[in-house]
PDB file of C-alpha atoms in Angstrom:
ATOM      1  CA  UNK R   1     -18.457  -8.180  -8.616  1.00  0.00           C
ATOM      2  CA  UNK R   2     -20.294  -8.460  -5.309  1.00  0.00           C
ATOM      3  CA  UNK R   3     -17.018  -8.531  -3.364  1.00  0.00           C
ATOM      4  CA  UNK R   4     -15.840  -5.399  -5.135  1.00  0.00           C
ATOM      5  CA  UNK R   5     -19.118  -3.640  -4.443  1.00  0.00           C
ATOM      6  CA  UNK R   6     -18.995  -4.674  -0.795  1.00  0.00           C
ATOM      7  CA  UNK R   7     -15.444  -3.479  -0.221  1.00  0.00           C
ATOM      8  CA  UNK R   8     -15.911  -0.181  -1.960  1.00  0.00           C
ATOM      9  CA  UNK R   9     -19.230   0.407  -0.278  1.00  0.00           C
ATOM     10  CA  UNK R  10     -17.593   0.032   3.122  1.00  0.00           C
ATOM     11  CA  UNK R  11     -15.068   2.670   2.154  1.00  0.00           C
ATOM     12  CA  UNK R  12     -17.895   4.988   1.191  1.00  0.00           C
ATOM     13  CA  UNK R  13     -19.662   4.449   4.492  1.00  0.00           C
ATOM     14  CA  UNK R  14     -16.453   5.290   6.344  1.00  0.00           C
ATOM     15  CA  UNK R  15     -16.195   8.583   4.504  1.00  0.00           C
ATOM     16  CA  UNK R  16     -19.830   9.420   5.403  1.00  0.00           C
ATOM     17  CA  UNK R  17     -20.821  11.606   2.505  1.00  0.00           C
ATOM     18  CA  UNK R  18     -23.569  13.178   4.535  1.00  0.00           C
ATOM     19  CA  UNK R  19     -23.489  16.413   2.573  1.00  0.00           C
ATOM     20  CA  UNK R  20     -24.634  14.877  -0.729  1.00  0.00           C
ATOM     21  CA  UNK R  21     -28.312  15.242  -1.417  1.00  0.00           C
ATOM     22  CA  UNK R  22     -30.312  12.597  -3.240  1.00  0.00           C
ATOM     23  CA  UNK R  23     -31.885  13.352  -6.629  1.00  0.00           C
ATOM     24  CA  UNK R  24     -35.581  14.216  -6.179  1.00  0.00           C
ATOM     25  CA  UNK R  25     -37.788  11.176  -6.500  1.00  0.00           C
ATOM     26  CA  UNK R  26     -40.153  12.946  -8.901  1.00  0.00           C
ATOM     27  CA  UNK R  27     -37.558  12.830 -11.720  1.00  0.00           C
ATOM     28  CA  UNK R  28     -39.098   9.637 -13.084  1.00  0.00           C
ATOM     29  CA  UNK R  29     -39.230  10.225 -16.837  1.00  0.00           C
ATOM     30  CA  UNK R  30     -38.602   6.987 -18.759  1.00  0.00           C
ATOM     31  CA  UNK R  31     -35.690   7.659 -21.082  1.00  0.00           C
ATOM     32  CA  UNK R  32     -35.208   4.047 -22.282  1.00  0.00           C
ATOM     33  CA  UNK R  33     -36.880   0.641 -22.187  1.00  0.00           C
ATOM     34  CA  UNK R  34     -35.634  -2.921 -22.511  1.00  0.00           C
ATOM     35  CA  UNK R  35     -38.393  -5.305 -23.557  1.00  0.00           C
ATOM     36  CA  UNK R  36     -40.797  -2.846 -21.986  1.00  0.00           C
ATOM     37  CA  UNK R  37     -38.867  -2.450 -18.708  1.00  0.00           C
ATOM     38  CA  UNK R  38     -38.315   1.284 -18.099  1.00  0.00           C
ATOM     39  CA  UNK R  39     -35.149   3.148 -17.189  1.00  0.00           C
ATOM     40  CA  UNK R  40     -35.840   6.547 -15.692  1.00  0.00           C
ATOM     41  CA  UNK R  41     -33.953   9.786 -15.237  1.00  0.00           C
ATOM     42  CA  UNK R  42     -33.847   8.977 -11.546  1.00  0.00           C
ATOM     43  CA  UNK R  43     -32.298   5.563 -12.229  1.00  0.00           C
ATOM     44  CA  UNK R  44     -29.599   7.200 -14.346  1.00  0.00           C
ATOM     45  CA  UNK R  45     -28.808   9.857 -11.741  1.00  0.00           C
ATOM     46  CA  UNK R  46     -28.668   7.193  -9.020  1.00  0.00           C
ATOM     47  CA  UNK R  47     -26.336   4.956 -11.018  1.00  0.00           C
ATOM     48  CA  UNK R  48     -23.989   7.867 -11.638  1.00  0.00           C
ATOM     49  CA  UNK R  49     -23.995   8.612  -7.899  1.00  0.00           C
ATOM     50  CA  UNK R  50     -23.477   4.971  -6.907  1.00  0.00           C
ATOM     51  CA  UNK R  51     -20.503   4.622  -9.231  1.00  0.00           C
ATOM     52  CA  UNK R  52     -18.973   7.890  -8.085  1.00  0.00           C
ATOM     53  CA  UNK R  53     -19.299   7.177  -4.393  1.00  0.00           C
ATOM     54  CA  UNK R  54     -18.773   3.438  -4.336  1.00  0.00           C
ATOM     55  CA  UNK R  55     -16.208   2.969  -7.106  1.00  0.00           C
ATOM     56  CA  UNK R  56     -14.526   6.352  -6.845  1.00  0.00           C
ATOM     57  CA  UNK R  57     -14.879   7.185 -10.522  1.00  0.00           C
ATOM     58  CA  UNK R  58     -17.031   9.505 -12.530  1.00  0.00           C
ATOM     59  CA  UNK R  59     -19.569   8.052 -14.939  1.00  0.00           C
ATOM     60  CA  UNK R  60     -21.209  10.211 -17.562  1.00  0.00           C
ATOM     61  CA  UNK R  61     -24.899  10.006 -18.350  1.00  0.00           C
ATOM     62  CA  UNK R  62     -24.440   7.979 -21.520  1.00  0.00           C
ATOM     63  CA  UNK R  63     -22.323   5.336 -19.767  1.00  0.00           C
ATOM     64  CA  UNK R  64     -24.849   5.144 -16.928  1.00  0.00           C
ATOM     65  CA  UNK R  65     -27.679   4.493 -19.385  1.00  0.00           C
ATOM     66  CA  UNK R  66     -25.651   1.753 -21.091  1.00  0.00           C
ATOM     67  CA  UNK R  67     -24.936   0.066 -17.777  1.00  0.00           C
ATOM     68  CA  UNK R  68     -28.583   0.205 -16.766  1.00  0.00           C
ATOM     69  CA  UNK R  69     -29.641  -1.208 -20.134  1.00  0.00           C
ATOM     70  CA  UNK R  70     -27.212  -4.070 -19.606  1.00  0.00           C
ATOM     71  CA  UNK R  71     -28.688  -4.705 -16.161  1.00  0.00           C
ATOM     72  CA  UNK R  72     -32.179  -4.988 -17.642  1.00  0.00           C
ATOM     73  CA  UNK R  73     -30.855  -7.313 -20.360  1.00  0.00           C
ATOM     74  CA  UNK R  74     -29.315  -9.570 -17.695  1.00  0.00           C
ATOM     75  CA  UNK R  75     -32.593  -9.784 -15.780  1.00  0.00           C
ATOM     76  CA  UNK R  76     -34.653 -10.496 -18.897  1.00  0.00           C
ATOM     77  CA  UNK R  77     -32.250 -13.230 -20.023  1.00  0.00           C
ATOM     78  CA  UNK R  78     -32.260 -14.799 -16.569  1.00  0.00           C
ATOM     79  CA  UNK R  79     -36.039 -15.107 -16.750  1.00  0.00           C
ATOM     80  CA  UNK R  80     -35.806 -16.525 -20.275  1.00  0.00           C
ATOM     81  CA  UNK R  81     -33.344 -19.158 -19.049  1.00  0.00           C
ATOM     82  CA  UNK R  82     -35.607 -20.092 -16.165  1.00  0.00           C
ATOM     83  CA  UNK R  83     -33.534 -18.431 -13.472  1.00  0.00           C
ATOM     84  CA  UNK R  84     -35.350 -16.200 -11.010  1.00  0.00           C
ATOM     85  CA  UNK R  85     -33.436 -13.961  -8.674  1.00  0.00           C
ATOM     86  CA  UNK R  86     -35.510 -14.081  -5.516  1.00  0.00           C
ATOM     87  CA  UNK R  87     -36.047 -11.145  -3.223  1.00  0.00           C
ATOM     88  CA  UNK R  88     -34.784 -13.371  -0.431  1.00  0.00           C
ATOM     89  CA  UNK R  89     -31.502 -13.745  -2.320  1.00  0.00           C
ATOM     90  CA  UNK R  90     -31.209 -10.007  -2.888  1.00  0.00           C
ATOM     91  CA  UNK R  91     -31.976  -9.253   0.754  1.00  0.00           C
ATOM     92  CA  UNK R  92     -29.499 -11.857   1.942  1.00  0.00           C
ATOM     93  CA  UNK R  93     -26.722 -10.250  -0.091  1.00  0.00           C
ATOM     94  CA  UNK R  94     -27.813  -6.769   0.992  1.00  0.00           C
ATOM     95  CA  UNK R  95     -27.805  -7.892   4.637  1.00  0.00           C
ATOM     96  CA  UNK R  96     -24.315  -9.392   4.252  1.00  0.00           C
ATOM     97  CA  UNK R  97     -23.022  -6.077   2.916  1.00  0.00           C
ATOM     98  CA  UNK R  98     -24.667  -4.213   5.797  1.00  0.00           C
ATOM     99  CA  UNK R  99     -23.309  -6.658   8.390  1.00  0.00           C
ATOM    100  CA  UNK R 100     -19.769  -6.451   7.013  1.00  0.00           C
ATOM    101  CA  UNK R 101     -19.987  -2.716   7.729  1.00  0.00           C
ATOM    102  CA  UNK R 102     -21.195  -3.311  11.273  1.00  0.00           C
ATOM    103  CA  UNK R 103     -24.759  -2.169  10.604  1.00  0.00           C
ATOM    104  CA  UNK R 104     -28.200  -3.674  10.560  1.00  0.00           C
ATOM    105  CA  UNK R 105     -30.374  -3.139   7.485  1.00  0.00           C
ATOM    106  CA  UNK R 106     -32.225  -0.121   8.893  1.00  0.00           C
ATOM    107  CA  UNK R 107     -28.993   1.672   9.796  1.00  0.00           C
ATOM    108  CA  UNK R 108     -27.495   0.734   6.443  1.00  0.00           C
ATOM    109  CA  UNK R 109     -30.501   2.154   4.600  1.00  0.00           C
ATOM    110  CA  UNK R 110     -30.137   5.401   6.536  1.00  0.00           C
ATOM    111  CA  UNK R 111     -26.392   5.619   5.817  1.00  0.00           C
ATOM    112  CA  UNK R 112     -27.015   5.112   2.102  1.00  0.00           C
ATOM    113  CA  UNK R 113     -29.636   7.851   2.027  1.00  0.00           C
ATOM    114  CA  UNK R 114     -27.204  10.182   3.785  1.00  0.00           C
ATOM    115  CA  UNK R 115     -24.825   9.467   0.922  1.00  0.00           C
ATOM    116  CA  UNK R 116     -27.481  10.330  -1.637  1.00  0.00           C
ATOM    117  CA  UNK R 117     -28.210   6.738  -2.654  1.00  0.00           C
ATOM    118  CA  UNK R 118     -31.683   5.259  -2.525  1.00  0.00           C
ATOM    119  CA  UNK R 119     -31.385   1.699  -1.117  1.00  0.00           C
ATOM    120  CA  UNK R 120     -33.754   0.303  -3.753  1.00  0.00           C
ATOM    121  CA  UNK R 121     -31.351   1.355  -6.500  1.00  0.00           C
ATOM    122  CA  UNK R 122     -28.474  -0.492  -4.866  1.00  0.00           C
ATOM    123  CA  UNK R 123     -30.753  -3.509  -4.499  1.00  0.00           C
ATOM    124  CA  UNK R 124     -31.511  -3.276  -8.230  1.00  0.00           C
ATOM    125  CA  UNK R 125     -27.806  -3.440  -8.971  1.00  0.00           C
ATOM    126  CA  UNK R 126     -27.382  -6.425  -6.656  1.00  0.00           C
ATOM    127  CA  UNK R 127     -30.306  -8.145  -8.376  1.00  0.00           C
ATOM    128  CA  UNK R 128     -28.724  -7.720 -11.820  1.00  0.00           C
ATOM    129  CA  UNK R 129     -25.327  -8.865 -10.538  1.00  0.00           C
ATOM    130  CA  UNK R 130     -26.807 -12.041  -9.044  1.00  0.00           C
ATOM    131  CA  UNK R 131     -28.601 -12.828 -12.305  1.00  0.00           C
ATOM    132  CA  UNK R 132     -25.403 -12.265 -14.259  1.00  0.00           C
ATOM    133  CA  UNK R 133     -23.384 -14.567 -12.022  1.00  0.00           C
ATOM    134  CA  UNK R 134     -25.809 -17.402 -12.729  1.00  0.00           C
ATOM    135  CA  UNK R 135     -25.819 -16.730 -16.470  1.00  0.00           C
ATOM    136  CA  UNK R 136     -22.025 -16.662 -16.647  1.00  0.00           C
ATOM    137  CA  UNK R 137     -21.780 -19.923 -14.711  1.00  0.00           C
ATOM    138  CA  UNK R 138     -24.131 -21.400 -17.269  1.00  0.00           C
ATOM    139  CA  UNK R 139     -21.878 -20.159 -20.058  1.00  0.00           C
ATOM    140  CA  UNK R 140     -18.854 -21.720 -18.345  1.00  0.00           C
ATOM    141  CA  UNK R 141     -20.613 -25.086 -18.276  1.00  0.00           C
ATOM    142  CA  UNK R 142     -21.115 -24.771 -22.021  1.00  0.00           C
ATOM    143  CA  UNK R 143     -17.395 -24.684 -22.642  1.00  0.00           C
ATOM    144  CA  UNK R 144     -16.008 -21.229 -21.914  1.00  0.00           C
ATOM    145  CA  UNK R 145     -13.785 -22.432 -19.076  1.00  0.00           C
ATOM    146  CA  UNK R 146     -10.008 -22.567 -19.376  1.00  0.00           C
ATOM    147  CA  UNK R 147      -8.706 -25.853 -20.781  1.00  0.00           C
ATOM    148  CA  UNK R 148      -5.732 -27.760 -19.390  1.00  0.00           C
ATOM    149  CA  UNK R 149      -3.785 -27.062 -22.593  1.00  0.00           C
ATOM    150  CA  UNK R 150      -4.412 -23.316 -22.298  1.00  0.00           C
ATOM    151  CA  UNK R 151      -3.363 -23.380 -18.659  1.00  0.00           C
ATOM    152  CA  UNK R 152      -0.091 -25.194 -19.370  1.00  0.00           C
ATOM    153  CA  UNK R 153       0.695 -22.804 -22.231  1.00  0.00           C
ATOM    154  CA  UNK R 154       0.083 -19.804 -19.988  1.00  0.00           C
ATOM    155  CA  UNK R 155       2.255 -21.318 -17.237  1.00  0.00           C
ATOM    156  CA  UNK R 156       5.078 -21.886 -19.744  1.00  0.00           C
ATOM    157  CA  UNK R 157       4.829 -18.262 -20.849  1.00  0.00           C
ATOM    158  CA  UNK R 158       4.896 -17.093 -17.242  1.00  0.00           C
ATOM    159  CA  UNK R 159       7.941 -19.255 -16.503  1.00  0.00           C
ATOM    160  CA  UNK R 160       9.755 -17.730 -19.487  1.00  0.00           C
ATOM    161  CA  UNK R 161       9.101 -14.263 -18.062  1.00  0.00           C
ATOM    162  CA  UNK R 162      10.411 -15.279 -14.670  1.00  0.00           C
ATOM    163  CA  UNK R 163      13.903 -16.628 -14.053  1.00  0.00           C
ATOM    164  CA  UNK R 164      13.320 -20.287 -13.183  1.00  0.00           C
ATOM    165  CA  UNK R 165      14.963 -21.582 -10.018  1.00  0.00           C
ATOM    166  CA  UNK R 166      17.352 -24.500 -10.476  1.00  0.00           C
ATOM    167  CA  UNK R 167      18.741 -26.626  -7.661  1.00  0.00           C
ATOM    168  CA  UNK R 168      22.403 -27.633  -7.985  1.00  0.00           C
ATOM    169  CA  UNK R 169      24.080 -30.468  -6.087  1.00  0.00           C
ATOM    170  CA  UNK R 170      27.745 -29.435  -6.171  1.00  0.00           C
ATOM    171  CA  UNK R 171      31.164 -30.194  -4.609  1.00  0.00           C
ATOM    172  CA  UNK R 172      34.100 -27.827  -4.531  1.00  0.00           C
ATOM    173  CA  UNK R 173      37.543 -29.222  -5.290  1.00  0.00           C
ATOM    174  CA  UNK R 174      40.529 -27.126  -4.184  1.00  0.00           C
ATOM    175  CA  UNK R 175      44.060 -27.592  -5.483  1.00  0.00           C
ATOM    176  CA  UNK R 176      46.044 -26.029  -2.652  1.00  0.00           C
ATOM    177  CA  UNK R 177      49.087 -23.984  -3.702  1.00  0.00           C
ATOM    178  CA  UNK R 178      51.969 -24.958  -1.346  1.00  0.00           C
ATOM    179  CA  UNK R 179      54.668 -22.471  -0.507  1.00  0.00           C
ATOM    180  CA  UNK R 180      57.211 -22.309  -3.291  1.00  0.00           C
ATOM    181  CA  UNK R 181      54.877 -23.768  -5.950  1.00  0.00           C
ATOM    182  CA  UNK R 182      53.576 -21.506  -8.686  1.00  0.00           C
ATOM    183  CA  UNK R 183      49.784 -21.076  -9.034  1.00  0.00           C
ATOM    184  CA  UNK R 184      50.222 -21.752 -12.735  1.00  0.00           C
ATOM    185  CA  UNK R 185      51.613 -25.218 -12.058  1.00  0.00           C
ATOM    186  CA  UNK R 186      48.697 -26.032  -9.776  1.00  0.00           C
ATOM    187  CA  UNK R 187      46.229 -24.720 -12.350  1.00  0.00           C
ATOM    188  CA  UNK R 188      47.786 -27.013 -14.939  1.00  0.00           C
ATOM    189  CA  UNK R 189      47.432 -29.946 -12.519  1.00  0.00           C
ATOM    190  CA  UNK R 190      43.801 -29.021 -11.940  1.00  0.00           C
ATOM    191  CA  UNK R 191      43.088 -28.934 -15.666  1.00  0.00           C
ATOM    192  CA  UNK R 192      44.685 -32.338 -16.096  1.00  0.00           C
ATOM    193  CA  UNK R 193      42.551 -33.781 -13.299  1.00  0.00           C
ATOM    194  CA  UNK R 194      39.506 -32.137 -14.792  1.00  0.00           C
ATOM    195  CA  UNK R 195      40.098 -33.893 -18.100  1.00  0.00           C
ATOM    196  CA  UNK R 196      40.292 -37.275 -16.330  1.00  0.00           C
ATOM    197  CA  UNK R 197      37.272 -36.693 -14.059  1.00  0.00           C
ATOM    198  CA  UNK R 198      34.917 -39.644 -14.509  1.00  0.00           C
ATOM    199  CA  UNK R 199      31.838 -38.204 -12.783  1.00  0.00           C
ATOM    200  CA  UNK R 200      30.507 -37.698  -9.291  1.00  0.00           C
ATOM    201  CA  UNK R 201      30.093 -41.408  -8.553  1.00  0.00           C
ATOM    202  CA  UNK R 202      33.762 -42.410  -8.979  1.00  0.00           C
ATOM    203  CA  UNK R 203      35.747 -39.312  -9.945  1.00  0.00           C
ATOM    204  CA  UNK R 204      36.368 -38.069  -6.436  1.00  0.00           C
ATOM    205  CA  UNK R 205      38.212 -41.280  -5.552  1.00  0.00           C
ATOM    206  CA  UNK R 206      41.000 -40.416  -7.990  1.00  0.00           C
ATOM    207  CA  UNK R 207      41.096 -36.789  -6.849  1.00  0.00           C
ATOM    208  CA  UNK R 208      41.647 -37.948  -3.269  1.00  0.00           C
ATOM    209  CA  UNK R 209      44.862 -39.701  -4.345  1.00  0.00           C
ATOM    210  CA  UNK R 210      46.398 -36.455  -5.584  1.00  0.00           C
ATOM    211  CA  UNK R 211      48.651 -34.417  -3.279  1.00  0.00           C
ATOM    212  CA  UNK R 212      47.437 -31.137  -1.806  1.00  0.00           C
ATOM    213  CA  UNK R 213      43.846 -31.549  -2.997  1.00  0.00           C
ATOM    214  CA  UNK R 214      40.872 -30.852  -0.731  1.00  0.00           C
ATOM    215  CA  UNK R 215      37.373 -32.012  -1.575  1.00  0.00           C
ATOM    216  CA  UNK R 216      34.680 -30.002   0.178  1.00  0.00           C
ATOM    217  CA  UNK R 217      31.433 -31.576   1.435  1.00  0.00           C
ATOM    218  CA  UNK R 218      28.583 -31.722  -1.035  1.00  0.00           C
ATOM    219  CA  UNK R 219      26.191 -28.774  -1.082  1.00  0.00           C
ATOM    220  CA  UNK R 220      22.669 -28.268  -2.364  1.00  0.00           C
ATOM    221  CA  UNK R 221      22.433 -24.711  -3.669  1.00  0.00           C
ATOM    222  CA  UNK R 222      19.639 -23.047  -5.577  1.00  0.00           C
ATOM    223  CA  UNK R 223      20.284 -20.661  -8.431  1.00  0.00           C
ATOM    224  CA  UNK R 224      18.820 -17.741  -6.484  1.00  0.00           C
ATOM    225  CA  UNK R 225      21.464 -18.301  -3.770  1.00  0.00           C
ATOM    226  CA  UNK R 226      24.445 -18.220  -6.138  1.00  0.00           C
ATOM    227  CA  UNK R 227      26.435 -15.249  -7.392  1.00  0.00           C
ATOM    228  CA  UNK R 228      25.831 -14.283 -10.992  1.00  0.00           C
ATOM    229  CA  UNK R 229      29.363 -15.141 -12.150  1.00  0.00           C
ATOM    230  CA  UNK R 230      29.360 -18.625 -10.588  1.00  0.00           C
ATOM    231  CA  UNK R 231      25.842 -19.304 -11.784  1.00  0.00           C
ATOM    232  CA  UNK R 232      26.813 -18.599 -15.384  1.00  0.00           C
ATOM    233  CA  UNK R 233      29.720 -21.056 -15.052  1.00  0.00           C
ATOM    234  CA  UNK R 234      27.472 -23.758 -13.559  1.00  0.00           C
ATOM    235  CA  UNK R 235      24.885 -23.268 -16.290  1.00  0.00           C
ATOM    236  CA  UNK R 236      27.540 -23.983 -18.925  1.00  0.00           C
ATOM    237  CA  UNK R 237      28.969 -27.043 -17.144  1.00  0.00           C
ATOM    238  CA  UNK R 238      27.426 -30.451 -17.963  1.00  0.00           C
ATOM    239  CA  UNK R 239      26.293 -32.696 -15.133  1.00  0.00           C
ATOM    240  CA  UNK R 240      29.092 -34.998 -13.843  1.00  0.00           C
ATOM    241  CA  UNK R 241      31.739 -32.554 -15.030  1.00  0.00           C
ATOM    242  CA  UNK R 242      34.047 -30.060 -13.347  1.00  0.00           C
ATOM    243  CA  UNK R 243      34.057 -26.360 -14.090  1.00  0.00           C
ATOM    244  CA  UNK R 244      37.192 -24.749 -15.454  1.00  0.00           C
ATOM    245  CA  UNK R 245      39.660 -23.913 -12.644  1.00  0.00           C
ATOM    246  CA  UNK R 246      39.542 -20.448 -11.084  1.00  0.00           C
ATOM    247  CA  UNK R 247      41.752 -18.818  -8.476  1.00  0.00           C
ATOM    248  CA  UNK R 248      40.497 -18.070  -4.954  1.00  0.00           C
ATOM    249  CA  UNK R 249      42.057 -17.335  -1.578  1.00  0.00           C
ATOM    250  CA  UNK R 250      41.995 -21.077  -0.908  1.00  0.00           C
ATOM    251  CA  UNK R 251      43.955 -21.981  -4.035  1.00  0.00           C
ATOM    252  CA  UNK R 252      42.857 -23.234  -7.454  1.00  0.00           C
ATOM    253  CA  UNK R 253      39.226 -24.308  -7.295  1.00  0.00           C
ATOM    254  CA  UNK R 254      36.860 -26.244  -9.488  1.00  0.00           C
ATOM    255  CA  UNK R 255      33.212 -27.114  -8.889  1.00  0.00           C
ATOM    256  CA  UNK R 256      31.749 -30.514  -9.733  1.00  0.00           C
ATOM    257  CA  UNK R 257      28.159 -30.280 -10.970  1.00  0.00           C
ATOM    258  CA  UNK R 258      26.646 -33.536  -9.728  1.00  0.00           C
ATOM    259  CA  UNK R 259      22.966 -32.700 -10.278  1.00  0.00           C
ATOM    260  CA  UNK R 260      21.001 -29.933 -11.930  1.00  0.00           C
ATOM    261  CA  UNK R 261      17.269 -30.001 -11.167  1.00  0.00           C
ATOM    262  CA  UNK R 262      14.888 -27.269 -12.335  1.00  0.00           C
ATOM    263  CA  UNK R 263      12.219 -26.746  -9.714  1.00  0.00           C
ATOM    264  CA  UNK R 264       8.734 -27.794 -10.776  1.00  0.00           C
ATOM    265  CA  UNK R 265       6.023 -25.182 -11.185  1.00  0.00           C
ATOM    266  CA  UNK R 266       4.731 -24.347  -7.723  1.00  0.00           C
ATOM    267  CA  UNK R 267       1.111 -24.891  -6.864  1.00  0.00           C
ATOM    268  CA  UNK R 268       0.918 -21.224  -5.928  1.00  0.00           C
ATOM    269  CA  UNK R 269       2.043 -20.130  -9.399  1.00  0.00           C
ATOM    270  CA  UNK R 270      -0.288 -22.630 -11.058  1.00  0.00           C
ATOM    271  CA  UNK R 271      -3.223 -21.347  -8.994  1.00  0.00           C
ATOM    272  CA  UNK R 272      -2.305 -17.727  -9.715  1.00  0.00           C
ATOM    273  CA  UNK R 273      -2.114 -18.296 -13.470  1.00  0.00           C
ATOM    274  CA  UNK R 274      -5.326 -20.321 -13.463  1.00  0.00           C
ATOM    275  CA  UNK R 275      -7.174 -17.586 -11.591  1.00  0.00           C
ATOM    276  CA  UNK R 276      -5.865 -14.874 -13.902  1.00  0.00           C
ATOM    277  CA  UNK R 277      -6.816 -16.859 -16.997  1.00  0.00           C
ATOM    278  CA  UNK R 278     -10.216 -17.598 -15.550  1.00  0.00           C
ATOM    279  CA  UNK R 279     -10.865 -13.931 -14.852  1.00  0.00           C
ATOM    280  CA  UNK R 280      -9.735 -12.990 -18.361  1.00  0.00           C
ATOM    281  CA  UNK R 281     -12.029 -15.611 -19.849  1.00  0.00           C
ATOM    282  CA  UNK R 282     -14.957 -14.428 -17.736  1.00  0.00           C
ATOM    283  CA  UNK R 283     -14.339 -10.815 -18.750  1.00  0.00           C
ATOM    284  CA  UNK R 284     -14.032 -11.676 -22.432  1.00  0.00           C
ATOM    285  CA  UNK R 285     -17.066 -13.932 -22.390  1.00  0.00           C
ATOM    286  CA  UNK R 286     -19.132 -11.438 -20.414  1.00  0.00           C
ATOM    287  CA  UNK R 287     -18.367  -8.689 -22.934  1.00  0.00           C
ATOM    288  CA  UNK R 288     -19.308 -10.780 -25.943  1.00  0.00           C
ATOM    289  CA  UNK R 289     -22.268 -12.444 -24.242  1.00  0.00           C
ATOM    290  CA  UNK R 290     -23.940  -9.177 -23.250  1.00  0.00           C
ATOM    291  CA  UNK R 291     -23.486  -7.911 -26.821  1.00  0.00           C
ATOM    292  CA  UNK R 292     -25.162 -11.079 -28.144  1.00  0.00           C
ATOM    293  CA  UNK R 293     -28.043 -10.761 -25.702  1.00  0.00           C
ATOM    294  CA  UNK R 294     -28.700  -7.117 -26.543  1.00  0.00           C
ATOM    295  CA  UNK R 295     -29.309  -8.119 -30.156  1.00  0.00           C
ATOM    296  CA  UNK R 296     -32.130 -10.423 -29.067  1.00  0.00           C
ATOM    297  CA  UNK R 297     -34.057  -7.755 -27.170  1.00  0.00           C
ATOM    298  CA  UNK R 298     -36.099  -4.696 -27.963  1.00  0.00           C
ATOM    299  CA  UNK R 299     -34.121  -1.740 -26.684  1.00  0.00           C
ATOM    300  CA  UNK R 300     -35.648   1.697 -27.168  1.00  0.00           C
ATOM    301  CA  UNK R 301     -34.007   5.003 -26.394  1.00  0.00           C
ATOM    302  CA  UNK R 302     -36.583   7.737 -25.954  1.00  0.00           C
ATOM    303  CA  UNK R 303     -34.004  10.511 -25.956  1.00  0.00           C
TER     304      UNK R 303
END
């Protein structure tokens, strides 16, 4: 959350919304309370402005009130749990945001006011975000983190969506077609040799005794390097067997499949899936947790 706020805030500062006027500070009517903590008209107007300028989206009044209520709930629960968001912590985060935009705090305050945002209201949002981060970490320790079984299941699902890469160790065998010999006769000879092929360890020895047969050097090829037609043939051919003969410019060819090794799940994919699952779990837990907390508090809407 803080990273998102920081990045978007920098974009706002670059645009310099100097023409937007702040809502008058006298609009301080309390329109809601959470355990006695007030939310004012000014707070609502400021939140709508912050969201519009920083996040680039419009927020209606009702949504702004709900978000502010949730912020108060987070702060109350943090105090209940014994967590206190210090002003030093808020200022440190505020200063980091200012510094990332190349400003000191005084200049940052001035830039915010030019954009119609009172710095104290942004600090209030930071304060609630910091409290929420601590509360969600506490929830994770209680068992809301992603389990190893869930991670492996998600990785399997991701691998099914993607086309897995398979490494093939292959050797091409060419039955040369001499002048005056029909390709059909050579294809028949290739099929006969294919039926006798005893595997990659010993089978090539017999092939070398046959006339007009060339055995190419072994190659390690991955499935993403192979043509679709050849790949389909290799997929159907058992290890230590030759493919059916096919005609090429070189003669009658067969391919010996000596090894077929699916590549293991990369650490990058594992990390990507784990991060995505973690974010989903945090989002789901945050949604349900805030709903649970709201039920434990006295929330009054004055209008």
